[in-house]
Coordinates of N, CA and C in Angstrom, one line a residue:
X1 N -58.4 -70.8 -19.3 CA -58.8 -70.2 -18.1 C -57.9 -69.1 -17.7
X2 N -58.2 -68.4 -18.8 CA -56.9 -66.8 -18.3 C -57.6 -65.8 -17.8
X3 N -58.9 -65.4 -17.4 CA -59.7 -64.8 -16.6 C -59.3 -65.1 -15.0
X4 N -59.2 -63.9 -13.9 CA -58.7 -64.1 -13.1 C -59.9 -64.3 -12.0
X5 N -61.0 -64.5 -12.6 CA -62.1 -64.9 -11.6 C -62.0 -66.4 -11.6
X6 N -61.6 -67.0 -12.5 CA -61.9 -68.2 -12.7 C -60.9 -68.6 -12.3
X7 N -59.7 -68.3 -12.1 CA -58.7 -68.5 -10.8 C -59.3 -68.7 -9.9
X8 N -59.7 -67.4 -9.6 CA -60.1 -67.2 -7.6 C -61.3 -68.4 -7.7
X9 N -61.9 -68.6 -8.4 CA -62.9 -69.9 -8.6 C -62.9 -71.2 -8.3
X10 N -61.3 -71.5 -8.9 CA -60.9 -72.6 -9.2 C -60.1 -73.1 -7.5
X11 N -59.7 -71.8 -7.1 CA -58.9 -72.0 -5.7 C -59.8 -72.0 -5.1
X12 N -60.8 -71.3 -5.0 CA -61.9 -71.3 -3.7 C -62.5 -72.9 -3.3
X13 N -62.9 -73.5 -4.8 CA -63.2 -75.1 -4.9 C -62.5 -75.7 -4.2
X14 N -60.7 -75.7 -5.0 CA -60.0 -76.4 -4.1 C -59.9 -76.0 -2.7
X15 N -59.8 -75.5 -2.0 CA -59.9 -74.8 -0.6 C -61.0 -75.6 0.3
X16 N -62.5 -75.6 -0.6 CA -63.5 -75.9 0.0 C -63.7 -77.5 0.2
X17 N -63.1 -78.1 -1.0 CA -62.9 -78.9 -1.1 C -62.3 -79.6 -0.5
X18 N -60.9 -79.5 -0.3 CA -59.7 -80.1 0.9 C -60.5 -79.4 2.2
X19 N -60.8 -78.7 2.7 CA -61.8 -78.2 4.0 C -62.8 -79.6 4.3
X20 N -63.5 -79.9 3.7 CA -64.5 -80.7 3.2 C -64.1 -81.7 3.6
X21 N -63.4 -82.5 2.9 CA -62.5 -83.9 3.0 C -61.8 -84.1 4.5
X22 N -61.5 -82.9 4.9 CA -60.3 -83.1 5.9 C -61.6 -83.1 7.4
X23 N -62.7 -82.4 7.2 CA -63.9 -82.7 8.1 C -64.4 -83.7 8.0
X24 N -64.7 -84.4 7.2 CA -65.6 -85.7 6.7 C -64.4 -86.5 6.7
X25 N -63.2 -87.1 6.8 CA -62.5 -88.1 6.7 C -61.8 -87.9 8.2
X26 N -61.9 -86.7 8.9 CA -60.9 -87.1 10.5 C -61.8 -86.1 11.2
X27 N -62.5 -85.4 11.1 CA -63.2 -84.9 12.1 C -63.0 -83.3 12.8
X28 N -61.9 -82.9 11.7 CA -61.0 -81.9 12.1 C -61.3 -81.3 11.2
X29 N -61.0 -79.4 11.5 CA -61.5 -78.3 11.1 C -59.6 -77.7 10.5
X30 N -60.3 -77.2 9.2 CA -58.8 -76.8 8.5 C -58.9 -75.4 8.6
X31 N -58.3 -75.2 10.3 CA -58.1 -74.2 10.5 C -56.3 -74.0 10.7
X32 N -55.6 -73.3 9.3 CA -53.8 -73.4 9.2 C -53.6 -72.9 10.5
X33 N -54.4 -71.8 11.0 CA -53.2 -71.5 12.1 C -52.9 -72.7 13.4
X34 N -54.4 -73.1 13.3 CA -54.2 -74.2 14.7 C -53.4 -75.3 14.0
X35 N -53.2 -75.8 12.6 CA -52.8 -76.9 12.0 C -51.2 -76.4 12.4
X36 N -50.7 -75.4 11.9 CA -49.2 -74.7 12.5 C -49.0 -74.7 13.5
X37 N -49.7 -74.2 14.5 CA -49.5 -74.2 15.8 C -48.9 -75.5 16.4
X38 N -49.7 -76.7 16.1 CA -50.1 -77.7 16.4 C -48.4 -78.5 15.7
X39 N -47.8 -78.0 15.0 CA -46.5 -78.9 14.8 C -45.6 -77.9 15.4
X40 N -46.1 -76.4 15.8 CA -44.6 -76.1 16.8 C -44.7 -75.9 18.1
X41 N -46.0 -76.6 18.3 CA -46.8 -76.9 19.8 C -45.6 -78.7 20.1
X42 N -45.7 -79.3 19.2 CA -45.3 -80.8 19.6 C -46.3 -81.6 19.5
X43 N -47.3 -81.3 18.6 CA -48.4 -82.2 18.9 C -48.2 -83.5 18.7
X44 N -48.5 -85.0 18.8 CA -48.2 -86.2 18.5 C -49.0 -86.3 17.5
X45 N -49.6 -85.9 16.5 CA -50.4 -85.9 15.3 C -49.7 -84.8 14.0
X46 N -48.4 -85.0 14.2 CA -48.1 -84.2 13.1 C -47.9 -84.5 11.3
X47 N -48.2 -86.2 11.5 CA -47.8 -86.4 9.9 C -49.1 -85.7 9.1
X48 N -50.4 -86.1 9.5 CA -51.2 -85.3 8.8 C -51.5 -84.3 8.3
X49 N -50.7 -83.3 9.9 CA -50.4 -81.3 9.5 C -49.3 -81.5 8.6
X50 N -48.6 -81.7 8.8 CA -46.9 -82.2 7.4 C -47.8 -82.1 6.4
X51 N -48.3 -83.0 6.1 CA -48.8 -83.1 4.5 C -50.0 -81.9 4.2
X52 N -50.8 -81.9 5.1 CA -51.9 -80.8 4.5 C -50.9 -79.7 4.3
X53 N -50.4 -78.8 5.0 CA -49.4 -77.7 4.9 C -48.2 -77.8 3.4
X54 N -47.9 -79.1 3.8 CA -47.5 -79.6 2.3 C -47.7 -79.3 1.1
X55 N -49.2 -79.6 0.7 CA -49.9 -79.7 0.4 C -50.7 -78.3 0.1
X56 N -50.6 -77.5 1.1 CA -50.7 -76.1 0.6 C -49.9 -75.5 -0.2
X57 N -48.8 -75.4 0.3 CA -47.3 -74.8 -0.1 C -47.6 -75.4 -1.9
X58 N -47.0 -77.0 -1.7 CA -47.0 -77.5 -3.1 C -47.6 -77.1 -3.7
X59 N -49.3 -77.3 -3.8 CA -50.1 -77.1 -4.7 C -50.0 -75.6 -5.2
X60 N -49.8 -75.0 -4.8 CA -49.4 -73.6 -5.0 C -48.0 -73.1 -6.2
X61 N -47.4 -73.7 -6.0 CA -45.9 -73.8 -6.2 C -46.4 -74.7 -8.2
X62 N -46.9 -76.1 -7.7 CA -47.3 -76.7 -9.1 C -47.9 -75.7 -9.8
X63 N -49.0 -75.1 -9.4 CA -49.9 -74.6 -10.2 C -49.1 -73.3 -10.7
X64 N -48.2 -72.7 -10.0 CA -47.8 -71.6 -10.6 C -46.7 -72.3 -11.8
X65 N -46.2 -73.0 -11.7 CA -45.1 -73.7 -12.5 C -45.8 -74.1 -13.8
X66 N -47.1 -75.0 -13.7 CA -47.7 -75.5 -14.6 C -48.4 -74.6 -15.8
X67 N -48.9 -73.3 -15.1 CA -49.6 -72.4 -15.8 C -48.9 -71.1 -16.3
X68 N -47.6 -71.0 -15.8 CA -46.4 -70.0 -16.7 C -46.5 -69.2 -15.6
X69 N -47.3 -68.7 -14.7 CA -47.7 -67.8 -13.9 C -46.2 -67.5 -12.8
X70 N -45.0 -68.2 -12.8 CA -43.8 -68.3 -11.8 C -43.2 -67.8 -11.9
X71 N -42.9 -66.3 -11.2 CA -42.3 -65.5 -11.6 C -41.2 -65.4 -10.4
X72 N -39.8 -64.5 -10.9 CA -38.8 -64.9 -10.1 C -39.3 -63.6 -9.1
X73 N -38.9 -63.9 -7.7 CA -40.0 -63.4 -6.7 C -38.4 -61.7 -6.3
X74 N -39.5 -60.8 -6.3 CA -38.2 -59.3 -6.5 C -37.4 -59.2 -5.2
X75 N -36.8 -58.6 -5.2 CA -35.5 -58.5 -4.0 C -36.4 -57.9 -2.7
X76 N -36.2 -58.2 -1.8 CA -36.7 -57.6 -0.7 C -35.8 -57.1 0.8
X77 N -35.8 -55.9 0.3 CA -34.7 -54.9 1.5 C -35.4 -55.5 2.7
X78 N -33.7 -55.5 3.5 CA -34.4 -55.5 5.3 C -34.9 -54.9 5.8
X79 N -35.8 -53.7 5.8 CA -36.4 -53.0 6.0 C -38.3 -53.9 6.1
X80 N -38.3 -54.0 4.8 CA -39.6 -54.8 4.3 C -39.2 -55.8 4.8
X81 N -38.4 -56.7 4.7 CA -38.3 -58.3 5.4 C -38.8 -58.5 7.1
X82 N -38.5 -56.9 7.7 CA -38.2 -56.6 9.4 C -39.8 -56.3 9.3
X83 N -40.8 -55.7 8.6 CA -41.7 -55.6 8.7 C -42.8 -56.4 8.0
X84 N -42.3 -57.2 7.2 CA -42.9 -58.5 7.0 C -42.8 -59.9 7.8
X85 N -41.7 -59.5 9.0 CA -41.7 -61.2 9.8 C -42.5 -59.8 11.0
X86 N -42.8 -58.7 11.6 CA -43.2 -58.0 12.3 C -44.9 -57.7 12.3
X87 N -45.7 -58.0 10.8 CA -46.5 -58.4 10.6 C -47.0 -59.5 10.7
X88 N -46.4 -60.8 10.8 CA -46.5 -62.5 10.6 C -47.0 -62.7 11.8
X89 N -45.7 -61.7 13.2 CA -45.8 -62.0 13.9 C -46.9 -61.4 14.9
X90 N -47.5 -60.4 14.3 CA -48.8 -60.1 14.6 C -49.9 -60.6 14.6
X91 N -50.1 -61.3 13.4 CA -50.9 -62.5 13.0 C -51.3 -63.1 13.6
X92 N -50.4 -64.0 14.1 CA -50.2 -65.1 14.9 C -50.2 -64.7 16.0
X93 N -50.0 -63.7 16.7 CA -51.0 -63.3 17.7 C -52.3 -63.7 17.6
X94 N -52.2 -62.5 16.5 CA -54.0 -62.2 16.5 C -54.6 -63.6 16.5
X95 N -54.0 -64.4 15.7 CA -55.1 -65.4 15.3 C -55.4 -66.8 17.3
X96 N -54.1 -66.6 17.8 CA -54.1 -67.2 19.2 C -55.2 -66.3 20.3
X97 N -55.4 -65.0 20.0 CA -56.6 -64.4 20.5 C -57.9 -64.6 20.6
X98 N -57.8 -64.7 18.8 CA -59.0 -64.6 18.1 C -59.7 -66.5 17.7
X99 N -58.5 -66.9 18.5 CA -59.3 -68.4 18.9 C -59.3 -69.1 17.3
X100 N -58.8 -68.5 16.2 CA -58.5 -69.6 14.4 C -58.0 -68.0 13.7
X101 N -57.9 -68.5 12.6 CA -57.8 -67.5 11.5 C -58.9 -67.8 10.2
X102 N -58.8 -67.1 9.2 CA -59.9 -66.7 8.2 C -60.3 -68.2 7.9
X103 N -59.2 -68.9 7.5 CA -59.4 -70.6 7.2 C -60.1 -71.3 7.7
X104 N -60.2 -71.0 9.4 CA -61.2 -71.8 10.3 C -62.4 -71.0 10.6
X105 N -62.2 -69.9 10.6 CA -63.7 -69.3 10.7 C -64.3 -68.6 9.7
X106 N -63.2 -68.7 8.6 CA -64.2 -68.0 7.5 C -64.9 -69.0 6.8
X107 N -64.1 -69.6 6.5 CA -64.2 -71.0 5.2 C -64.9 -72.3 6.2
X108 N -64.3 -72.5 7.6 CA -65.3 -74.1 8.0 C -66.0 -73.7 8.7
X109 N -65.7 -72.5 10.1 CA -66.9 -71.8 10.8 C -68.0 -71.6 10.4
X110 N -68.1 -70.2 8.7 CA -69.5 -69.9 8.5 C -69.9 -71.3 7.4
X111 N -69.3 -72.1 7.0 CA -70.5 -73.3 6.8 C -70.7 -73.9 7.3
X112 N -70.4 -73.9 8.7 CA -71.2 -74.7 10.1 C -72.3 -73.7 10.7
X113 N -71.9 -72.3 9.7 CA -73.3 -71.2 10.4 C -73.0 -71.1 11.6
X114 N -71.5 -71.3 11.8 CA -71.3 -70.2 13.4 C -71.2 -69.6 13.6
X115 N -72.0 -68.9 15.0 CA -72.3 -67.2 14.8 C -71.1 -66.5 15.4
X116 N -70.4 -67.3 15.9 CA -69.2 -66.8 16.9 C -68.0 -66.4 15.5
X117 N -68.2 -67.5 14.6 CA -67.3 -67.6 13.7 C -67.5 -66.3 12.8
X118 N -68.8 -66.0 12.7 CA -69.6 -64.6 12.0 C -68.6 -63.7 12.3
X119 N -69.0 -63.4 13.5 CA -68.4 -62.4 14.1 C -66.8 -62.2 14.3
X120 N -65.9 -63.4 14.5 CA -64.7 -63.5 14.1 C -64.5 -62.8 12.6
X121 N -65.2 -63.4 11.7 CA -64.4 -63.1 9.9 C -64.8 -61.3 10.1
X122 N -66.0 -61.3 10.9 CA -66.1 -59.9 10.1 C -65.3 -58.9 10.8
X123 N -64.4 -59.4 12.1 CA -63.9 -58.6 13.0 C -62.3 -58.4 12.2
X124 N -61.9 -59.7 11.8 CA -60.7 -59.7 10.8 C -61.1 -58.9 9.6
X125 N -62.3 -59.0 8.8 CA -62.0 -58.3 7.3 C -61.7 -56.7 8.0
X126 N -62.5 -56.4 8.5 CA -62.9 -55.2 9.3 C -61.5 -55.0 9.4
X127 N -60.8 -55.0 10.4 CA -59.6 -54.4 10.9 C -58.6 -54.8 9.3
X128 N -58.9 -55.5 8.9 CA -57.8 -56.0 7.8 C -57.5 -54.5 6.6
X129 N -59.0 -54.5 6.4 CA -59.5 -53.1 5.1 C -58.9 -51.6 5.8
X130 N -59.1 -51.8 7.5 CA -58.8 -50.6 8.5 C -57.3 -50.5 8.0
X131 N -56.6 -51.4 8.4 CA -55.4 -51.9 8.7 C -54.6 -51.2 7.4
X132 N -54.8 -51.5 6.2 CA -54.7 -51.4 5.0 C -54.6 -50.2 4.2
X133 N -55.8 -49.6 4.7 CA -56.4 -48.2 4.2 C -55.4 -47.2 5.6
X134 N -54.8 -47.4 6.6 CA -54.2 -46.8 7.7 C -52.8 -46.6 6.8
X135 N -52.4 -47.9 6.2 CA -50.6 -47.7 5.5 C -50.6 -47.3 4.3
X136 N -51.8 -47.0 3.5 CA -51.5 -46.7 2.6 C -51.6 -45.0 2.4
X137 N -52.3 -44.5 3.5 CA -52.1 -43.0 3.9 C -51.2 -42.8 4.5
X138 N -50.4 -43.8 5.6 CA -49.2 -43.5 6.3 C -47.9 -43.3 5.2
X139 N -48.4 -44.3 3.9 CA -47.4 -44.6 2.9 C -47.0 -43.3 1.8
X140 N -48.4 -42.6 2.1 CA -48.8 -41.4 1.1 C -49.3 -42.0 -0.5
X141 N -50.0 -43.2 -0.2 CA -50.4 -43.8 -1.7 C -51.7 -43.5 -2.6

């Protein structure tokens, strides 16, 4: 499986999958940002966010290990680090605005066919592609 669709394939299953399980076994929508929020909120329900998040990270970390794919990650000037915790922390705005992030309204929202949720993903890709296509002419790329 060295085709990189069948990657994105293989993740999207899993994704839909743990989404799936974590609805049908607690009743709860795997949306990361509220699941984050929600352990530096104080919630009294944190062992479950611990491990799904866990669980994110890990599985990620295995699969790169397992499949040669782990590469030693390149140096990053403070420059980029000041504008990569300066983007995070935009995010995380945005996503406390925008009421979830792509996780909860892309992936469990539109297979509940929420229209609210609709309109969320397409308001994120939207500004995301804007976002994107804005630095890479600011960048001269």
């Amino acid at each position: 499986m060295t085709e990189q669709w069948a990657w994105s394939l293989a993740g999207g299953l899993m994704i839909g999958t743990a989404a799936l399980l974590l609805y049908a076994l607690s009743g709860r929508i795997a949306g990361i940002s509220g699941i984050g929020f929600g352990l530096l909120t104080g919630a009294t329900d944190r062992a479950w966010r611990l491990w799904f998040l866990g669980g994110l990270v890990g599985g990620a970390w295995v699969a790169a290990l397992s499949t040669g794919l782990a590469a030693t990650p390149p140096p990053v000037s403070t420059a980029l680090g000041l504008s990569m915790a300066g983007a995070g922390l935009l995010v995380g705005i945005g996503t406390r605005i925008g009421n979830g992030c792509t996780s909860g309204h892309g992936v469990c929202g539109l297979a509940r066919l929420s229209r609210r949720s609709l309109a969320a993903t397409i308001t994120f890709m939207a500004l995301g592609m804007l976002t994107a296509s804005a630095i890479q002419r600011l960048a001269g790329a």
